PDB file of C-alpha atoms in Angstrom:
ATOM      1  CA  MET A  14      22.240 -19.167  21.037  1.00  0.00           C
ATOM      2  CA  LYS A  15      23.910 -19.034  17.603  1.00  0.00           C
ATOM      3  CA  GLN A  16      26.688 -16.514  17.078  1.00  0.00           C
ATOM      4  CA  PHE A  17      26.596 -13.971  14.300  1.00  0.00           C
ATOM      5  CA  SER A  18      29.175 -15.457  11.920  1.00  0.00           C
ATOM      6  CA  TRP A  19      31.180 -13.770   9.173  1.00  0.00           C
ATOM      7  CA  PHE A  20      29.143 -15.650   6.593  1.00  0.00           C
ATOM      8  CA  ASN A  21      25.901 -14.181   7.957  1.00  0.00           C
ATOM      9  CA  ALA A  22      27.423 -10.713   8.089  1.00  0.00           C
ATOM     10  CA  THR A  23      28.687 -10.981   4.496  1.00  0.00           C
ATOM     11  CA  ALA A  24      25.350 -12.288   3.215  1.00  0.00           C
ATOM     12  CA  LEU A  25      23.481  -9.533   5.041  1.00  0.00           C
ATOM     13  CA  THR A  26      25.816  -6.843   3.702  1.00  0.00           C
ATOM     14  CA  LEU A  27      25.544  -8.089   0.119  1.00  0.00           C
ATOM     15  CA  GLY A  28      21.769  -8.312   0.401  1.00  0.00           C
ATOM     16  CA  PHE A  29      21.394  -4.746   1.674  1.00  0.00           C
ATOM     17  CA  ALA A  30      23.902  -3.498  -0.896  1.00  0.00           C
ATOM     18  CA  PHE A  31      21.965  -5.153  -3.709  1.00  0.00           C
ATOM     19  CA  LEU A  32      18.743  -3.543  -2.504  1.00  0.00           C
ATOM     20  CA  TYR A  33      19.848  -0.044  -1.534  1.00  0.00           C
ATOM     21  CA  ILE A  34      22.936   0.923  -3.562  1.00  0.00           C
ATOM     22  CA  PRO A  35      20.814   1.561  -6.723  1.00  0.00           C
ATOM     23  CA  MET A  36      18.518   3.783  -4.664  1.00  0.00           C
ATOM     24  CA  ILE A  37      21.474   5.701  -3.222  1.00  0.00           C
ATOM     25  CA  ILE A  38      22.880   6.240  -6.719  1.00  0.00           C
ATOM     26  CA  LEU A  39      19.471   7.452  -7.891  1.00  0.00           C
ATOM     27  CA  VAL A  40      19.226   9.936  -5.019  1.00  0.00           C
ATOM     28  CA  VAL A  41      22.765  11.233  -5.592  1.00  0.00           C
ATOM     29  CA  PHE A  42      22.254  11.781  -9.329  1.00  0.00           C
ATOM     30  CA  SER A  43      18.966  13.573  -8.707  1.00  0.00           C
ATOM     31  CA  PHE A  44      21.186  16.500  -7.625  1.00  0.00           C
ATOM     32  CA  ASN A  45      23.334  16.257 -10.756  1.00  0.00           C
ATOM     33  CA  ASP A  46      23.589  19.435 -12.824  1.00  0.00           C
ATOM     34  CA  ASN A  47      24.101  17.464 -16.042  1.00  0.00           C
ATOM     35  CA  ARG A  48      21.191  16.422 -18.228  1.00  0.00           C
ATOM     36  CA  LEU A  49      22.867  13.029 -18.660  1.00  0.00           C
ATOM     37  CA  VAL A  50      21.847  10.908 -15.683  1.00  0.00           C
ATOM     38  CA  THR A  51      25.135   8.967 -15.567  1.00  0.00           C
ATOM     39  CA  VAL A  52      27.652  11.831 -15.881  1.00  0.00           C
ATOM     40  CA  TRP A  53      28.262  13.940 -12.782  1.00  0.00           C
ATOM     41  CA  ALA A  54      28.656  17.671 -13.499  1.00  0.00           C
ATOM     42  CA  GLY A  55      28.234  19.253 -10.088  1.00  0.00           C
ATOM     43  CA  PHE A  56      25.588  19.707  -7.403  1.00  0.00           C
ATOM     44  CA  SER A  57      22.305  21.316  -8.405  1.00  0.00           C
ATOM     45  CA  THR A  58      18.617  21.314  -7.485  1.00  0.00           C
ATOM     46  CA  ARG A  59      17.464  22.485 -10.918  1.00  0.00           C
ATOM     47  CA  TRP A  60      15.642  19.234 -11.654  1.00  0.00           C
ATOM     48  CA  TYR A  61      13.502  19.572  -8.535  1.00  0.00           C
ATOM     49  CA  VAL A  62      12.564  23.078  -9.626  1.00  0.00           C
ATOM     50  CA  GLU A  63      11.688  21.884 -13.128  1.00  0.00           C
ATOM     51  CA  LEU A  64       9.749  18.946 -11.690  1.00  0.00           C
ATOM     52  CA  PHE A  65       7.488  21.205  -9.624  1.00  0.00           C
ATOM     53  CA  GLN A  66       6.940  23.381 -12.680  1.00  0.00           C
ATOM     54  CA  ASP A  67       5.890  20.439 -14.870  1.00  0.00           C
ATOM     55  CA  GLU A  68       2.089  20.505 -14.956  1.00  0.00           C
ATOM     56  CA  ALA A  69       1.846  17.016 -16.479  1.00  0.00           C
ATOM     57  CA  PHE A  70       3.724  15.400 -13.604  1.00  0.00           C
ATOM     58  CA  LEU A  71       1.822  17.421 -11.006  1.00  0.00           C
ATOM     59  CA  ASP A  72      -1.535  16.431 -12.493  1.00  0.00           C
ATOM     60  CA  ALA A  73      -0.490  12.769 -12.621  1.00  0.00           C
ATOM     61  CA  ALA A  74       0.672  12.917  -9.010  1.00  0.00           C
ATOM     62  CA  TRP A  75      -2.640  14.452  -7.916  1.00  0.00           C
ATOM     63  CA  VAL A  76      -4.617  11.770  -9.749  1.00  0.00           C
ATOM     64  CA  THR A  77      -2.445   9.047  -8.203  1.00  0.00           C
ATOM     65  CA  LEU A  78      -2.924  10.364  -4.667  1.00  0.00           C
ATOM     66  CA  ARG A  79      -6.696  10.675  -5.133  1.00  0.00           C
ATOM     67  CA  VAL A  80      -6.947   7.163  -6.518  1.00  0.00           C
ATOM     68  CA  ALA A  81      -4.672   5.666  -3.855  1.00  0.00           C
ATOM     69  CA  PHE A  82      -6.481   7.311  -0.940  1.00  0.00           C
ATOM     70  CA  SER A  83      -9.963   6.471  -2.219  1.00  0.00           C
ATOM     71  CA  SER A  84      -9.229   2.883  -3.268  1.00  0.00           C
ATOM     72  CA  SER A  85      -7.251   2.036  -0.125  1.00  0.00           C
ATOM     73  CA  THR A  86     -10.008   3.398   2.122  1.00  0.00           C
ATOM     74  CA  ILE A  87     -12.756   1.470   0.332  1.00  0.00           C
ATOM     75  CA  ALA A  88     -10.583  -1.656   0.163  1.00  0.00           C
ATOM     76  CA  THR A  89      -9.859  -1.437   3.898  1.00  0.00           C
ATOM     77  CA  VAL A  90     -13.544  -1.229   4.787  1.00  0.00           C
ATOM     78  CA  LEU A  91     -14.555  -4.081   2.472  1.00  0.00           C
ATOM     79  CA  GLY A  92     -11.496  -6.184   3.290  1.00  0.00           C
ATOM     80  CA  THR A  93     -12.042  -5.846   7.032  1.00  0.00           C
ATOM     81  CA  MET A  94     -15.687  -6.856   6.651  1.00  0.00           C
ATOM     82  CA  ALA A  95     -14.716  -9.851   4.516  1.00  0.00           C
ATOM     83  CA  ALA A  96     -12.037 -10.932   6.994  1.00  0.00           C
ATOM     84  CA  TYR A  97     -14.458 -10.676   9.914  1.00  0.00           C
ATOM     85  CA  VAL A  98     -17.032 -12.806   8.109  1.00  0.00           C
ATOM     86  CA  MET A  99     -14.473 -15.445   7.132  1.00  0.00           C
ATOM     87  CA  VAL A 100     -12.987 -15.745  10.631  1.00  0.00           C
ATOM     88  CA  ASN A 101     -15.999 -15.163  12.883  1.00  0.00           C
ATOM     89  CA  GLY A 102     -18.894 -15.921  10.557  1.00  0.00           C
ATOM     90  CA  GLY A 103     -18.870 -19.650  11.236  1.00  0.00           C
ATOM     91  CA  LYS A 104     -19.976 -22.127   8.602  1.00  0.00           C
ATOM     92  CA  PHE A 105     -22.385 -20.902   5.972  1.00  0.00           C
ATOM     93  CA  PHE A 106     -23.389 -21.936   2.472  1.00  0.00           C
ATOM     94  CA  GLY A 107     -20.804 -20.861  -0.086  1.00  0.00           C
ATOM     95  CA  ARG A 108     -18.076 -20.085   2.469  1.00  0.00           C
ATOM     96  CA  THR A 109     -15.389 -21.894   0.463  1.00  0.00           C
ATOM     97  CA  LEU A 110     -16.413 -20.113  -2.726  1.00  0.00           C
ATOM     98  CA  PHE A 111     -16.495 -16.786  -0.880  1.00  0.00           C
ATOM     99  CA  SER A 112     -12.978 -17.307   0.506  1.00  0.00           C
ATOM    100  CA  GLY A 113     -11.663 -18.364  -2.891  1.00  0.00           C
ATOM    101  CA  MET A 114     -13.120 -15.293  -4.582  1.00  0.00           C
ATOM    102  CA  ILE A 115     -11.554 -13.034  -1.940  1.00  0.00           C
ATOM    103  CA  TYR A 116      -8.089 -14.539  -2.353  1.00  0.00           C
ATOM    104  CA  ALA A 117      -8.208 -15.035  -6.143  1.00  0.00           C
ATOM    105  CA  PRO A 118      -6.666 -11.619  -7.022  1.00  0.00           C
ATOM    106  CA  LEU A 119      -3.580 -12.593  -4.996  1.00  0.00           C
ATOM    107  CA  VAL A 120      -2.587 -15.187  -7.599  1.00  0.00           C
ATOM    108  CA  MET A 121      -4.324 -13.717 -10.626  1.00  0.00           C
ATOM    109  CA  PRO A 122      -1.930 -12.096 -13.158  1.00  0.00           C
ATOM    110  CA  GLU A 123      -2.432  -8.355 -13.272  1.00  0.00           C
ATOM    111  CA  VAL A 124      -2.815  -8.466 -17.050  1.00  0.00           C
ATOM    112  CA  ILE A 125      -5.832 -10.772 -16.689  1.00  0.00           C
ATOM    113  CA  THR A 126      -7.320  -8.602 -13.948  1.00  0.00           C
ATOM    114  CA  GLY A 127      -6.852  -5.409 -15.932  1.00  0.00           C
ATOM    115  CA  LEU A 128      -8.212  -6.882 -19.158  1.00  0.00           C
ATOM    116  CA  SER A 129     -11.277  -8.383 -17.469  1.00  0.00           C
ATOM    117  CA  LEU A 130     -12.079  -5.090 -15.746  1.00  0.00           C
ATOM    118  CA  LEU A 131     -11.626  -3.229 -19.020  1.00  0.00           C
ATOM    119  CA  LEU A 132     -14.113  -5.536 -20.740  1.00  0.00           C
ATOM    120  CA  LEU A 133     -16.531  -5.095 -17.823  1.00  0.00           C
ATOM    121  CA  PHE A 134     -16.394  -1.296 -17.974  1.00  0.00           C
ATOM    122  CA  ILE A 135     -16.915  -1.357 -21.731  1.00  0.00           C
ATOM    123  CA  ALA A 136     -19.848  -3.761 -21.391  1.00  0.00           C
ATOM    124  CA  ILE A 137     -21.678  -1.597 -18.847  1.00  0.00           C
ATOM    125  CA  GLY A 138     -20.851   1.621 -20.707  1.00  0.00           C
ATOM    126  CA  LEU A 139     -18.763   3.191 -17.932  1.00  0.00           C
ATOM    127  CA  ASP A 140     -16.347   5.804 -19.233  1.00  0.00           C
ATOM    128  CA  ARG A 141     -12.777   5.160 -18.169  1.00  0.00           C
ATOM    129  CA  GLY A 142     -11.276   7.681 -15.793  1.00  0.00           C
ATOM    130  CA  VAL A 143     -10.528   8.174 -12.116  1.00  0.00           C
ATOM    131  CA  ILE A 144     -13.613   6.207 -11.025  1.00  0.00           C
ATOM    132  CA  THR A 145     -12.687   3.124 -13.023  1.00  0.00           C
ATOM    133  CA  ILE A 146      -9.118   3.186 -11.683  1.00  0.00           C
ATOM    134  CA  VAL A 147     -10.451   3.444  -8.124  1.00  0.00           C
ATOM    135  CA  LEU A 148     -12.775   0.479  -8.698  1.00  0.00           C
ATOM    136  CA  ALA A 149      -9.966  -1.553 -10.237  1.00  0.00           C
ATOM    137  CA  HIS A 150      -7.498  -0.821  -7.446  1.00  0.00           C
ATOM    138  CA  THR A 151     -10.131  -1.555  -4.822  1.00  0.00           C
ATOM    139  CA  THR A 152     -10.752  -4.940  -6.447  1.00  0.00           C
ATOM    140  CA  PHE A 153      -7.191  -6.202  -6.183  1.00  0.00           C
ATOM    141  CA  ALA A 154      -6.210  -4.387  -2.959  1.00  0.00           C
ATOM    142  CA  MET A 155      -9.148  -5.687  -0.930  1.00  0.00           C
ATOM    143  CA  CYS A 156      -7.736  -9.234  -0.821  1.00  0.00           C
ATOM    144  CA  TYR A 157      -4.458  -7.997   0.677  1.00  0.00           C
ATOM    145  CA  VAL A 158      -6.340  -6.178   3.422  1.00  0.00           C
ATOM    146  CA  SER A 159      -8.362  -9.325   4.118  1.00  0.00           C
ATOM    147  CA  VAL A 160      -5.209 -11.398   4.548  1.00  0.00           C
ATOM    148  CA  VAL A 161      -3.634  -8.907   6.962  1.00  0.00           C
ATOM    149  CA  VAL A 162      -6.777  -8.434   9.068  1.00  0.00           C
ATOM    150  CA  SER A 163      -7.601 -12.168   9.068  1.00  0.00           C
ATOM    151  CA  SER A 164      -4.201 -12.985  10.555  1.00  0.00           C
ATOM    152  CA  ARG A 165      -5.006 -10.687  13.487  1.00  0.00           C
ATOM    153  CA  LEU A 166      -8.573 -11.912  13.945  1.00  0.00           C
ATOM    154  CA  VAL A 167      -7.438 -15.546  14.122  1.00  0.00           C
ATOM    155  CA  ASN A 168      -5.503 -14.759  17.321  1.00  0.00           C
ATOM    156  CA  PHE A 169      -8.133 -12.399  18.672  1.00  0.00           C
ATOM    157  CA  ASP A 170      -9.640 -13.256  22.074  1.00  0.00           C
ATOM    158  CA  ARG A 171     -13.343 -13.650  21.333  1.00  0.00           C
ATOM    159  CA  SER A 172     -14.188 -13.660  25.040  1.00  0.00           C
ATOM    160  CA  LEU A 173     -13.713  -9.885  25.127  1.00  0.00           C
ATOM    161  CA  GLU A 174     -16.326  -9.411  22.441  1.00  0.00           C
ATOM    162  CA  GLU A 175     -18.647 -11.900  24.105  1.00  0.00           C
ATOM    163  CA  ALA A 176     -18.277 -10.021  27.393  1.00  0.00           C
ATOM    164  CA  ALA A 177     -19.352  -6.811  25.673  1.00  0.00           C
ATOM    165  CA  LEU A 178     -22.403  -8.612  24.252  1.00  0.00           C
ATOM    166  CA  ASP A 179     -23.281  -9.951  27.692  1.00  0.00           C
ATOM    167  CA  LEU A 180     -23.102  -6.412  29.071  1.00  0.00           C
ATOM    168  CA  GLY A 181     -25.763  -5.231  26.643  1.00  0.00           C
ATOM    169  CA  CYS A 182     -23.846  -4.109  23.556  1.00  0.00           C
ATOM    170  CA  THR A 183     -25.253  -4.818  20.142  1.00  0.00           C
ATOM    171  CA  PRO A 184     -22.986  -6.790  17.755  1.00  0.00           C
ATOM    172  CA  PHE A 185     -22.107  -3.562  15.953  1.00  0.00           C
ATOM    173  CA  GLN A 186     -21.308  -1.765  19.214  1.00  0.00           C
ATOM    174  CA  ALA A 187     -19.162  -4.684  20.380  1.00  0.00           C
ATOM    175  CA  PHE A 188     -17.239  -4.622  17.123  1.00  0.00           C
ATOM    176  CA  LYS A 189     -16.849  -0.837  17.206  1.00  0.00           C
ATOM    177  CA  LEU A 190     -15.888  -0.493  20.888  1.00  0.00           C
ATOM    178  CA  VAL A 191     -13.947  -3.726  21.496  1.00  0.00           C
ATOM    179  CA  THR A 192     -12.892  -5.568  18.358  1.00  0.00           C
ATOM    180  CA  LEU A 193     -11.947  -2.672  16.109  1.00  0.00           C
ATOM    181  CA  PRO A 194      -9.594  -0.921  18.587  1.00  0.00           C
ATOM    182  CA  LEU A 195      -7.775  -4.207  19.229  1.00  0.00           C
ATOM    183  CA  ILE A 196      -7.316  -5.024  15.537  1.00  0.00           C
ATOM    184  CA  ALA A 197      -6.564  -1.402  14.606  1.00  0.00           C
ATOM    185  CA  PRO A 198      -2.838  -2.078  13.941  1.00  0.00           C
ATOM    186  CA  ALA A 199      -3.767  -4.730  11.370  1.00  0.00           C
ATOM    187  CA  VAL A 200      -6.379  -2.451   9.792  1.00  0.00           C
ATOM    188  CA  ILE A 201      -3.861   0.392   9.533  1.00  0.00           C
ATOM    189  CA  SER A 202      -1.273  -1.978   8.070  1.00  0.00           C
ATOM    190  CA  GLY A 203      -3.812  -3.173   5.518  1.00  0.00           C
ATOM    191  CA  TRP A 204      -4.646   0.412   4.545  1.00  0.00           C
ATOM    192  CA  LEU A 205      -0.963   1.280   4.111  1.00  0.00           C
ATOM    193  CA  LEU A 206      -0.393  -1.856   2.040  1.00  0.00           C
ATOM    194  CA  ALA A 207      -3.375  -1.045  -0.194  1.00  0.00           C
ATOM    195  CA  PHE A 208      -2.209   2.569  -0.516  1.00  0.00           C
ATOM    196  CA  THR A 209       1.290   1.433  -1.534  1.00  0.00           C
ATOM    197  CA  LEU A 210      -0.036  -1.085  -4.056  1.00  0.00           C
ATOM    198  CA  SER A 211      -2.209   1.586  -5.630  1.00  0.00           C
ATOM    199  CA  LEU A 212       0.677   4.051  -5.862  1.00  0.00           C
ATOM    200  CA  ASP A 213       2.869   1.412  -7.491  1.00  0.00           C
ATOM    201  CA  ASP A 214       0.387  -0.076  -9.943  1.00  0.00           C
ATOM    202  CA  LEU A 215       1.040   0.340 -13.646  1.00  0.00           C
ATOM    203  CA  VAL A 216      -0.492  -2.644 -15.440  1.00  0.00           C
ATOM    204  CA  ILE A 217      -4.074  -2.487 -14.154  1.00  0.00           C
ATOM    205  CA  ALA A 218      -4.157   1.315 -14.356  1.00  0.00           C
ATOM    206  CA  SER A 219      -3.025   1.138 -17.980  1.00  0.00           C
ATOM    207  CA  PHE A 220      -6.094  -0.946 -18.840  1.00  0.00           C
ATOM    208  CA  THR A 221      -8.641   1.004 -16.807  1.00  0.00           C
ATOM    209  CA  ALA A 222      -7.421   4.600 -17.191  1.00  0.00           C
ATOM    210  CA  GLY A 223      -8.816   6.873 -19.848  1.00  0.00           C
ATOM    211  CA  PRO A 224      -7.428   9.921 -21.639  1.00  0.00           C
ATOM    212  CA  SER A 225      -8.595  12.175 -18.810  1.00  0.00           C
ATOM    213  CA  ALA A 226      -6.789  10.240 -16.054  1.00  0.00           C
ATOM    214  CA  THR A 227      -3.079   9.426 -16.107  1.00  0.00           C
ATOM    215  CA  THR A 228      -1.433   8.067 -12.975  1.00  0.00           C
ATOM    216  CA  LEU A 229       2.129   8.810 -11.956  1.00  0.00           C
ATOM    217  CA  PRO A 230       3.511   5.323 -12.820  1.00  0.00           C
ATOM    218  CA  MET A 231       1.954   5.635 -16.275  1.00  0.00           C
ATOM    219  CA  LYS A 232       3.517   9.075 -16.727  1.00  0.00           C
ATOM    220  CA  ILE A 233       6.921   7.836 -15.569  1.00  0.00           C
ATOM    221  CA  TRP A 234       6.740   4.836 -17.889  1.00  0.00           C
ATOM    222  CA  SER A 235       5.840   6.958 -20.908  1.00  0.00           C
ATOM    223  CA  SER A 236       8.641   9.419 -20.073  1.00  0.00           C
ATOM    224  CA  VAL A 237      11.278   6.713 -19.601  1.00  0.00           C
ATOM    225  CA  ARG A 238      10.441   5.176 -22.965  1.00  0.00           C
ATOM    226  CA  LEU A 239      11.562   8.422 -24.607  1.00  0.00           C
ATOM    227  CA  GLY A 240      14.744   8.616 -22.519  1.00  0.00           C
ATOM    228  CA  VAL A 241      15.544   8.874 -18.820  1.00  0.00           C
ATOM    229  CA  SER A 242      15.273  12.453 -17.623  1.00  0.00           C
ATOM    230  CA  PRO A 243      16.931  13.711 -14.408  1.00  0.00           C
ATOM    231  CA  LYS A 244      13.450  14.834 -13.363  1.00  0.00           C
ATOM    232  CA  ILE A 245      12.595  11.150 -12.945  1.00  0.00           C
ATOM    233  CA  ASN A 246      15.461  10.834 -10.466  1.00  0.00           C
ATOM    234  CA  ALA A 247      14.166  13.848  -8.561  1.00  0.00           C
ATOM    235  CA  LEU A 248      10.640  12.451  -8.513  1.00  0.00           C
ATOM    236  CA  SER A 249      11.893   9.045  -7.359  1.00  0.00           C
ATOM    237  CA  THR A 250      13.878  10.688  -4.561  1.00  0.00           C
ATOM    238  CA  ILE A 251      10.773  12.496  -3.326  1.00  0.00           C
ATOM    239  CA  LEU A 252       8.805   9.233  -3.395  1.00  0.00           C
ATOM    240  CA  ILE A 253      11.555   7.435  -1.459  1.00  0.00           C
ATOM    241  CA  LEU A 254      11.500  10.214   1.143  1.00  0.00           C
ATOM    242  CA  LEU A 255       7.717  10.040   1.480  1.00  0.00           C
ATOM    243  CA  VAL A 256       7.746   6.242   1.775  1.00  0.00           C
ATOM    244  CA  THR A 257      10.487   6.395   4.408  1.00  0.00           C
ATOM    245  CA  ILE A 258       8.529   8.912   6.475  1.00  0.00           C
ATOM    246  CA  GLY A 259       5.370   6.808   6.071  1.00  0.00           C
ATOM    247  CA  VAL A 260       7.101   3.603   7.164  1.00  0.00           C
ATOM    248  CA  ILE A 261       8.615   5.263  10.225  1.00  0.00           C
ATOM    249  CA  ALA A 262       5.294   6.859  11.176  1.00  0.00           C
ATOM    250  CA  ALA A 263       3.415   3.594  10.642  1.00  0.00           C
ATOM    251  CA  SER A 264       5.947   1.681  12.716  1.00  0.00           C
ATOM    252  CA  ILE A 265       5.649   4.118  15.609  1.00  0.00           C
ATOM    253  CA  THR A 266       1.850   4.132  15.396  1.00  0.00           C
ATOM    254  CA  SER A 267       1.700   0.344  15.210  1.00  0.00           C
ATOM    255  CA  LYS A 268       3.950  -0.107  18.237  1.00  0.00           C
ATOM    256  CA  ARG A 269       1.878   2.336  20.264  1.00  0.00           C
ATOM    257  CA  SER A 270      -1.371   0.668  19.172  1.00  0.00           C
ATOM    258  CA  ILE A 271      -0.073  -2.798  20.045  1.00  0.00           C
ATOM    259  CA  ALA A 272       1.152  -1.591  23.441  1.00  0.00           C
ATOM    260  CA  ARG A 273      -2.221   0.052  24.099  1.00  0.00           C
ATOM    261  CA  ALA A 274      -4.091  -3.087  23.020  1.00  0.00           C
ATOM    262  CA  LEU A 275      -1.971  -5.313  25.269  1.00  0.00           C
ATOM    263  CA  ARG A 276      -2.522  -2.920  28.149  1.00  0.00           C
ATOM    264  CA  ASP A 277      -6.290  -2.986  27.566  1.00  0.00           C
ATOM    265  CA  GLU A 278      -6.294  -6.796  27.427  1.00  0.00           C
ATOM    266  CA  GLN A 279      -4.363  -6.979  30.702  1.00  0.00           C
ATOM    267  CA  MET A 280      -6.766  -4.569  32.363  1.00  0.00           C
ATOM    268  CA  ALA A 281      -9.720  -6.611  31.051  1.00  0.00           C
ATOM    269  CA  ASP A 282      -8.196  -9.831  32.383  1.00  0.00           C
ATOM    270  CA  GLN A 283      -7.575  -8.246  35.794  1.00  0.00           C
ATOM    271  CA  SER A 284     -11.119  -6.905  36.014  1.00  0.00           C
ATOM    272  CA  ALA A 285     -12.513 -10.322  35.009  1.00  0.00           C
TER     273      ALA A 285
END
């Protein structure tokens, strides 16, 4: 077993410092009383108060949450279905083309994706707004869900599903009662990944959003172009806190789901 050397410790420390020191500085200066974001003038929570009184930021945050929840849910359903077909669907005509079309958004530049969707919405006469952003985010997030769920289905024991079919379950019942609970950690991970990608997206939303729908990244970008406000630091701190809580909750849920799935597989093997 290799020992943890000083070189590894130094590299690890520098890596974490490079990643997290800017975030720590951002969090600290979100409590700065000075309007200048780089000059400390004492502890204050005034920027959090002003942030929650800013209707433009609150409206953008509400639009972002609606879009992220809707698009990630639709993308999870479609991505899980696509992954199941690709892994368990066997050989069928157009399978290679189907797989390529699912994975294409992974390597497609976001500018191309956003522009093509914009031209599509204009061609069909669909007014840009929340619906178009949801459709756009679903399009590029679905492939990420498919990748995550496919990796779990590849290692899935098909004999459990076949046993349920032999016992009289329909294919849908077997998927609902056997397959879905066992791949639930991957499905949840895919949903969280799609939700995060939607929250973070700026390029595609800029193409597909209309005057009536402005997402939080778009609002932050437009505000930063006019000068960095301490309210941006406060908003970023809140987002970091929410992401941290989400990651911890997802990790705990995933560990419990995996432990439950392993326990169910062991019980199934013993009963068989």
